[in-house]
Amino acid sequence: MKTLGEFIVEKQLDFPDASGSLSALLGAIRLAAKVVNREINKAGLVDIIGSAGGENVQGEDQQKLDVYANEKFKAAMEARGEVCGVASEEEEEFIAFQGTKSKNGKYIMLMDPLDGSSNIDVNVSVGTIFSIYKRISPIGSEVTLEDFLQPGYKQIAAGYVIYGSSTMLVYTTGNGVHGFTLDPSIGVFCLSHQDLKMPTQGKIYSINEGNYIKFPLGVKRYLKYCQEQVPEENRPYTSRYIGSLVSDFHRNLLKGGIYMYPTTASAPEGKLRLLYECNPIAFLAEQAGGKASDGERRIMDIEPTELHQRSPYFVGSTEMVEKVEQFLSECDRFE
Ligand code: P6P
């Protein structure tokens, strides 16, 4: 059994000039993940511990779990001092840490602290998504918006925590994708999925078909392709949509598949956030041999202009992403 801590140190030895600060940063994420996991696992005991926004039996303020997760990950990042600032789906503006150690931090972190949190009330898996960059602004200065508006290909680390039937931390630093499963009996993340590779083809598609009417024609054509009766090509495919990006992506990573969130009537720019949902998941997908695009461009090549900007999103097995891109390009040309 190899723990996440041991694995991080072992991998750090592969980089002689490594200062250990990225390792310390990943260690802070590991700690926050355990704290959030403990709280999520209690969510079902609302009647005893108090509902979100109420007070628990000890009279403590009971925070909504996504607010709770946001606070815990922010606190862990600030305490460890390797990160000079954080941007979060839960925060309108980025947070500039003021401590001297933090201002000397080499990295910035963007996160969705609890993606899919509406699923918690019905006991469905949710996740934390994180993305790490080297800062652009000078060490010792206060972090700037420019530090956060970097294209996805500049990420130096990304990952997610999935709070599911088991709790896993899956991350990449650009040298493959590795998964660790929390052993709750000893509170340690143990290496369970080393060097994960996403099958280049799959038979699972994940999309909210309730938005079908307003999908781009190319997406409608692709769904028809997935549903055609072609046994020799393993079609029709299987539809699996959990309503939690981390959960749908994690399953597709292991089994092969595609997750799609195109433009819709209610989300004309797409729903998913480029910086702390699309880019980190795209980094993992590419490192595992998959692909991620906005239907036309590689997601990680998009130059961000706003912290919370959205994008149409297609991520998963390379052949499946390329197939939907083909349908989209053909429809653009002829419609
Ligand atoms: P819809 C959760 O809010 C999320 O960002 C993703 O995790 C999930 O895949 C998607 O939105 C669900 O959105 O519109 O299908 O409910």
Short mmCIF file of C-alpha atoms and ligand atoms in Angstrom, two decimals:
data_model
loop_
_atom_site.label_atom_id
_atom_site.label_comp_id
_atom_site.label_asym_id
_atom_site.label_seq_id
_atom_site.Cartn_x
_atom_site.Cartn_y
_atom_site.Cartn_z
CA MET A 1 0.00 0.00 0.00
CA LYS A 2 1.41 3.40 -1.03
CA THR A 3 -0.09 6.54 0.48
CA LEU A 4 -0.67 9.81 -1.39
CA GLY A 5 2.02 11.45 0.73
CA GLU A 6 4.58 8.79 -0.13
CA PHE A 7 3.65 8.93 -3.81
CA ILE A 8 4.01 12.73 -3.93
CA VAL A 9 7.47 12.55 -2.32
CA GLU A 10 8.48 9.72 -4.66
CA LYS A 11 7.38 11.71 -7.72
CA GLN A 12 9.10 14.83 -6.36
CA LEU A 13 12.37 12.90 -6.41
CA ASP A 14 11.89 12.71 -10.19
CA PHE A 15 12.45 16.50 -10.26
CA PRO A 16 15.79 17.23 -8.51
CA ASP A 17 15.17 20.98 -8.59
CA ALA A 18 11.75 20.56 -7.01
CA SER A 19 11.49 22.75 -3.93
CA GLY A 20 8.72 20.65 -2.41
CA SER A 21 6.24 23.50 -2.51
CA LEU A 22 3.95 21.77 -5.02
CA SER A 23 4.11 18.67 -2.83
CA ALA A 24 3.16 20.78 0.19
CA LEU A 25 0.30 22.31 -1.80
CA LEU A 26 -1.06 18.88 -2.76
CA GLY A 27 -0.75 17.90 0.88
CA ALA A 28 -2.97 20.84 1.86
CA ILE A 29 -5.59 19.73 -0.68
CA ARG A 30 -5.41 16.21 0.75
CA LEU A 31 -6.10 17.54 4.26
CA ALA A 32 -9.02 19.74 3.19
CA ALA A 33 -10.50 16.82 1.23
CA LYS A 34 -10.58 14.67 4.37
CA VAL A 35 -12.25 17.42 6.39
CA VAL A 36 -14.91 18.05 3.73
CA ASN A 37 -15.43 14.32 3.25
CA ARG A 38 -16.21 13.91 6.95
CA GLU A 39 -18.85 16.67 6.79
CA ILE A 40 -20.43 15.36 3.59
CA ASN A 41 -20.75 11.90 5.07
CA LYS A 42 -22.77 13.41 7.93
CA ALA A 43 -25.07 15.35 5.56
CA GLY A 44 -27.70 12.63 5.86
CA LEU A 45 -27.97 13.34 9.58
CA VAL A 46 -29.50 16.77 8.99
CA ASP A 47 -32.21 16.27 11.60
CA ILE A 48 -29.57 15.67 14.22
CA ILE A 49 -26.75 18.03 13.24
CA GLY A 50 -28.94 20.87 11.92
CA SER A 51 -29.80 21.75 8.32
CA ALA A 52 -27.80 24.05 6.09
CA GLY A 53 -28.05 27.58 7.36
CA GLY A 54 -29.56 26.47 10.65
CA GLU A 55 -27.88 25.62 13.95
CA ASN A 56 -26.77 22.13 14.99
CA VAL A 57 -27.44 20.60 18.41
CA GLN A 58 -24.33 22.30 19.79
CA GLY A 59 -25.76 25.66 18.71
CA GLU A 60 -23.00 25.99 16.08
CA ASP A 61 -23.84 27.76 12.82
CA GLN A 62 -24.50 25.07 10.25
CA GLN A 63 -23.07 26.21 6.89
CA LYS A 64 -24.30 25.03 3.51
CA LEU A 65 -21.85 22.33 2.49
CA ASP A 66 -20.59 24.17 -0.56
CA VAL A 67 -19.85 27.22 1.60
CA TYR A 68 -18.26 24.90 4.17
CA ALA A 69 -16.10 23.22 1.52
CA ASN A 70 -15.07 26.61 0.13
CA GLU A 71 -13.96 27.83 3.57
CA LYS A 72 -12.03 24.65 4.35
CA PHE A 73 -10.11 24.57 1.06
CA LYS A 74 -9.35 28.32 1.29
CA ALA A 75 -8.12 27.93 4.86
CA ALA A 76 -5.94 24.94 3.95
CA MET A 77 -4.38 26.83 1.04
CA GLU A 78 -3.71 29.95 3.14
CA ALA A 79 -2.30 27.97 6.07
CA ARG A 80 0.20 26.10 3.89
CA GLY A 81 1.55 29.32 2.37
CA GLU A 82 2.47 27.91 -1.07
CA VAL A 83 -0.46 29.70 -2.74
CA CYS A 84 -0.67 33.51 -2.99
CA GLY A 85 -4.35 33.53 -3.92
CA VAL A 86 -7.46 31.49 -4.70
CA ALA A 87 -10.41 31.90 -7.05
CA SER A 88 -13.57 29.92 -6.40
CA GLU A 89 -17.01 29.36 -7.87
CA GLU A 90 -18.26 30.48 -4.45
CA GLU A 91 -16.45 33.84 -4.58
CA GLU A 92 -17.33 36.70 -6.95
CA GLU A 93 -13.75 38.05 -6.81
CA PHE A 94 -10.44 36.23 -6.35
CA ILE A 95 -9.00 36.07 -2.82
CA ALA A 96 -5.52 37.60 -2.35
CA PHE A 97 -3.84 36.11 0.73
CA GLN A 98 -2.16 38.84 2.77
CA GLY A 99 0.35 36.89 4.87
CA THR A 100 4.03 37.38 4.02
CA LYS A 101 4.50 33.63 3.45
CA SER A 102 1.48 33.55 1.13
CA LYS A 103 2.64 36.60 -0.81
CA ASN A 104 5.87 34.69 -1.41
CA GLY A 105 3.84 31.71 -2.65
CA LYS A 106 4.72 30.57 -6.18
CA TYR A 107 1.27 29.27 -7.11
CA ILE A 108 -2.37 30.23 -7.48
CA MET A 109 -5.31 27.88 -7.17
CA LEU A 110 -8.78 27.93 -8.77
CA MET A 111 -11.53 25.63 -7.53
CA ASP A 112 -15.10 24.54 -7.61
CA PRO A 113 -15.26 23.54 -3.93
CA LEU A 114 -18.36 21.38 -4.22
CA ASP A 115 -19.48 20.71 -7.77
CA GLY A 116 -22.96 19.23 -8.12
CA SER A 117 -23.81 20.16 -4.53
CA SER A 118 -27.56 20.03 -5.24
CA ASN A 119 -27.08 16.25 -5.38
CA ILE A 120 -26.13 16.06 -1.71
CA ASP A 121 -29.75 16.21 -0.50
CA VAL A 122 -30.50 13.07 -2.53
CA ASN A 123 -27.29 11.28 -1.55
CA VAL A 124 -25.71 11.37 -5.01
CA SER A 125 -21.94 11.78 -5.52
CA VAL A 126 -20.44 15.27 -5.64
CA GLY A 127 -16.90 16.52 -6.09
CA THR A 128 -14.26 19.20 -5.55
CA ILE A 129 -12.34 20.35 -8.65
CA PHE A 130 -9.01 22.19 -8.42
CA SER A 131 -6.56 23.78 -10.85
CA ILE A 132 -3.04 25.02 -10.06
CA TYR A 133 -0.89 27.52 -11.98
CA LYS A 134 2.42 29.23 -11.36
CA ARG A 135 1.80 32.92 -10.64
CA ILE A 136 2.77 35.51 -13.27
CA SER A 137 3.05 38.46 -10.86
CA PRO A 138 6.35 38.93 -8.97
CA ILE A 139 6.97 36.80 -5.87
CA GLY A 140 6.29 38.90 -2.75
CA SER A 141 3.69 41.10 -4.45
CA GLU A 142 -0.07 40.78 -4.10
CA VAL A 143 -1.69 38.36 -6.53
CA THR A 144 -3.44 39.92 -9.55
CA LEU A 145 -6.36 38.95 -11.81
CA GLU A 146 -3.83 38.24 -14.56
CA ASP A 147 -2.45 35.39 -12.42
CA PHE A 148 -5.85 33.66 -12.69
CA LEU A 149 -6.68 34.41 -16.34
CA GLN A 150 -4.22 31.92 -17.77
CA PRO A 151 -5.04 29.40 -20.55
CA GLY A 152 -5.49 25.80 -19.43
CA TYR A 153 -2.32 24.54 -21.12
CA LYS A 154 -0.33 26.49 -18.49
CA GLN A 155 -1.74 24.46 -15.60
CA ILE A 156 0.96 22.70 -13.59
CA ALA A 157 -1.47 20.50 -11.63
CA ALA A 158 -5.18 19.70 -11.59
CA GLY A 159 -7.48 17.18 -10.04
CA TYR A 160 -10.69 16.37 -8.27
CA VAL A 161 -11.99 14.75 -5.13
CA ILE A 162 -15.06 12.57 -5.71
CA TYR A 163 -17.19 12.00 -2.61
CA GLY A 164 -18.95 8.85 -3.77
CA SER A 165 -19.41 5.24 -2.65
CA SER A 166 -15.77 5.72 -1.73
CA THR A 167 -13.87 9.00 -1.61
CA MET A 168 -11.12 9.36 -4.17
CA LEU A 169 -8.56 12.02 -5.01
CA VAL A 170 -7.50 11.96 -8.68
CA TYR A 171 -4.78 14.35 -9.88
CA THR A 172 -2.13 15.06 -12.48
CA THR A 173 1.01 17.20 -12.46
CA GLY A 174 1.54 16.58 -16.16
CA ASN A 175 3.03 13.12 -15.70
CA GLY A 176 -0.02 10.90 -15.99
CA VAL A 177 -3.20 10.66 -13.94
CA HIS A 178 -3.19 8.90 -10.58
CA GLY A 179 -6.09 7.95 -8.29
CA PHE A 180 -6.06 7.50 -4.53
CA THR A 181 -8.86 5.98 -2.46
CA LEU A 182 -9.47 7.14 1.10
CA ASP A 183 -9.27 4.37 3.68
CA PRO A 184 -11.61 5.86 6.30
CA SER A 185 -10.44 3.42 8.96
CA ILE A 186 -7.00 5.08 9.00
CA GLY A 187 -7.84 8.41 7.30
CA VAL A 188 -5.26 7.91 4.55
CA PHE A 189 -5.53 8.22 0.76
CA CYS A 190 -4.00 5.06 -0.75
CA LEU A 191 -2.78 4.63 -4.34
CA SER A 192 -5.50 2.61 -6.09
CA HIS A 193 -5.35 3.71 -9.75
CA GLN A 194 -1.82 4.45 -11.00
CA ASP A 195 -1.35 6.02 -14.45
CA LEU A 196 -5.04 5.95 -15.44
CA LYS A 197 -5.70 5.79 -19.19
CA MET A 198 -9.08 6.68 -20.72
CA PRO A 199 -10.22 4.24 -23.46
CA THR A 200 -10.04 6.03 -26.84
CA GLN A 201 -13.56 4.78 -27.62
CA GLY A 202 -16.48 4.19 -25.32
CA LYS A 203 -20.20 3.52 -25.41
CA ILE A 204 -21.46 5.87 -22.73
CA TYR A 205 -22.68 9.39 -23.42
CA SER A 206 -23.55 11.88 -20.68
CA ILE A 207 -25.77 14.87 -21.50
CA ASN A 208 -28.92 16.49 -20.10
CA GLU A 209 -31.33 15.53 -22.89
CA GLY A 210 -33.99 17.71 -21.27
CA ASN A 211 -32.28 20.56 -23.14
CA TYR A 212 -32.55 18.72 -26.50
CA ILE A 213 -34.78 21.24 -28.28
CA LYS A 214 -32.13 23.97 -28.16
CA PHE A 215 -29.04 21.83 -28.76
CA PRO A 216 -26.90 22.79 -31.78
CA LEU A 217 -27.88 20.69 -34.83
CA GLY A 218 -24.50 18.90 -34.76
CA VAL A 219 -25.18 17.68 -31.21
CA LYS A 220 -28.65 16.45 -32.24
CA ARG A 221 -27.04 14.62 -35.18
CA TYR A 222 -24.46 13.06 -32.84
CA LEU A 223 -27.16 11.87 -30.39
CA LYS A 224 -29.04 10.29 -33.32
CA TYR A 225 -25.77 8.58 -34.32
CA CYS A 226 -25.34 7.26 -30.73
CA GLN A 227 -28.91 5.93 -30.70
CA GLU A 228 -28.90 4.22 -34.14
CA GLN A 229 -29.21 0.41 -34.08
CA VAL A 230 -25.75 -0.68 -35.31
CA PRO A 231 -24.82 -3.74 -33.20
CA GLU A 232 -21.53 -4.30 -34.99
CA GLU A 233 -20.47 -0.81 -33.89
CA ASN A 234 -21.70 -1.30 -30.34
CA ARG A 235 -24.59 1.12 -31.02
CA PRO A 236 -26.92 2.23 -29.57
CA TYR A 237 -24.70 3.56 -26.83
CA THR A 238 -25.77 3.84 -23.21
CA SER A 239 -26.93 7.15 -21.71
CA ARG A 240 -25.62 7.87 -18.19
CA TYR A 241 -26.11 11.34 -16.70
CA ILE A 242 -25.63 11.92 -12.97
CA GLY A 243 -25.84 15.72 -12.91
CA SER A 244 -22.40 15.87 -11.34
CA LEU A 245 -19.52 16.59 -13.74
CA VAL A 246 -16.92 14.95 -11.50
CA SER A 247 -18.99 11.74 -11.20
CA ASP A 248 -19.83 11.51 -14.90
CA PHE A 249 -16.24 12.28 -15.89
CA HIS A 250 -14.78 9.80 -13.37
CA ARG A 251 -16.92 6.97 -14.75
CA ASN A 252 -16.07 7.88 -18.34
CA LEU A 253 -12.36 8.10 -17.42
CA LEU A 254 -12.42 4.53 -16.15
CA LYS A 255 -14.81 2.99 -18.70
CA GLY A 256 -14.65 5.26 -21.74
CA GLY A 257 -17.35 7.74 -22.67
CA ILE A 258 -18.15 11.36 -23.44
CA TYR A 259 -19.62 14.15 -21.31
CA MET A 260 -21.31 16.98 -23.19
CA TYR A 261 -22.71 20.30 -22.01
CA PRO A 262 -23.39 22.25 -25.22
CA THR A 263 -25.02 25.63 -25.51
CA THR A 264 -28.69 25.50 -24.47
CA ALA A 265 -31.61 27.93 -24.24
CA SER A 266 -30.81 28.73 -20.62
CA ALA A 267 -27.03 28.63 -21.18
CA PRO A 268 -26.29 30.29 -24.53
CA GLU A 269 -22.54 30.42 -23.65
CA GLY A 270 -22.64 26.92 -22.18
CA LYS A 271 -23.10 26.26 -18.45
CA LEU A 272 -19.73 25.00 -17.25
CA ARG A 273 -17.05 27.40 -16.03
CA LEU A 274 -13.88 27.45 -18.12
CA LEU A 275 -11.33 28.13 -15.38
CA TYR A 276 -12.30 25.80 -12.54
CA GLU A 277 -14.43 23.13 -14.22
CA CYS A 278 -13.50 22.76 -17.91
CA ASN A 279 -9.72 23.34 -17.75
CA PRO A 280 -8.78 21.07 -14.81
CA ILE A 281 -10.95 18.21 -16.11
CA ALA A 282 -9.47 18.80 -19.59
CA PHE A 283 -5.90 18.54 -18.21
CA LEU A 284 -6.79 15.19 -16.62
CA ALA A 285 -8.54 14.00 -19.79
CA GLU A 286 -5.57 14.81 -22.04
CA GLN A 287 -3.07 13.31 -19.57
CA ALA A 288 -5.16 10.11 -19.64
CA GLY A 289 -5.21 10.05 -23.46
CA GLY A 290 -8.60 11.71 -23.89
CA LYS A 291 -9.70 15.03 -25.36
CA ALA A 292 -11.60 18.17 -24.30
CA SER A 293 -13.00 20.90 -26.55
CA ASP A 294 -15.71 23.52 -26.83
CA GLY A 295 -16.91 21.63 -29.89
CA GLU A 296 -14.38 23.37 -32.11
CA ARG A 297 -11.28 24.49 -30.15
CA ARG A 298 -9.11 22.63 -27.66
CA ILE A 299 -10.45 23.83 -24.29
CA MET A 300 -6.98 24.40 -22.85
CA ASP A 301 -6.05 26.78 -25.69
CA ILE A 302 -8.84 29.23 -24.89
CA GLU A 303 -7.47 32.55 -23.60
CA PRO A 304 -9.68 33.48 -20.59
CA THR A 305 -11.05 37.02 -20.29
CA GLU A 306 -13.23 36.67 -17.19
CA LEU A 307 -12.90 34.71 -13.95
CA HIS A 308 -16.31 33.01 -14.18
CA GLN A 309 -16.67 32.75 -17.93
CA ARG A 310 -18.55 29.75 -19.28
CA SER A 311 -17.93 27.49 -22.26
CA PRO A 312 -19.69 24.74 -24.20
CA TYR A 313 -17.91 21.54 -23.15
CA PHE A 314 -17.20 18.14 -24.73
CA VAL A 315 -14.76 15.90 -22.82
CA GLY A 316 -13.89 12.22 -22.81
CA SER A 317 -12.73 9.43 -25.11
CA THR A 318 -10.84 10.95 -28.03
CA GLU A 319 -12.76 9.17 -30.82
CA MET A 320 -16.10 10.22 -29.29
CA VAL A 321 -15.11 13.88 -28.87
CA GLU A 322 -13.76 13.95 -32.44
CA LYS A 323 -17.00 12.40 -33.71
CA VAL A 324 -19.21 15.10 -32.18
CA GLU A 325 -16.75 17.79 -33.40
CA GLN A 326 -17.13 16.32 -36.91
CA PHE A 327 -20.95 16.53 -36.74
CA LEU A 328 -20.73 20.11 -35.42
CA SER A 329 -18.37 21.21 -38.20
CA GLU A 330 -20.49 19.57 -40.93
CA CYS A 331 -23.65 21.29 -39.67
CA ASP A 332 -21.90 24.65 -39.37
CA ARG A 333 -20.85 24.30 -43.01
CA PHE A 334 -24.24 23.31 -44.46
CA GLU A 335 -26.87 24.91 -42.20
P1 P6P B 1 -27.87 20.48 -15.42
C1 P6P B 1 -23.44 20.92 -11.48
O1 P6P B 1 -24.18 22.11 -11.19
C2 P6P B 1 -22.84 21.09 -12.87
O2 P6P B 1 -21.99 22.19 -12.88
C3 P6P B 1 -22.12 19.83 -13.29
O3 P6P B 1 -21.49 19.19 -12.24
C4 P6P B 1 -23.24 19.00 -13.89
O4 P6P B 1 -22.78 18.07 -14.87
C5 P6P B 1 -24.13 20.06 -14.52
O5 P6P B 1 -23.90 21.28 -13.80
C6 P6P B 1 -25.59 19.70 -14.38
O6 P6P B 1 -26.33 20.74 -15.02
O7 P6P B 1 -28.28 21.74 -16.15
O8 P6P B 1 -27.91 19.25 -16.31
O9 P6P B 1 -28.60 20.27 -14.11
#
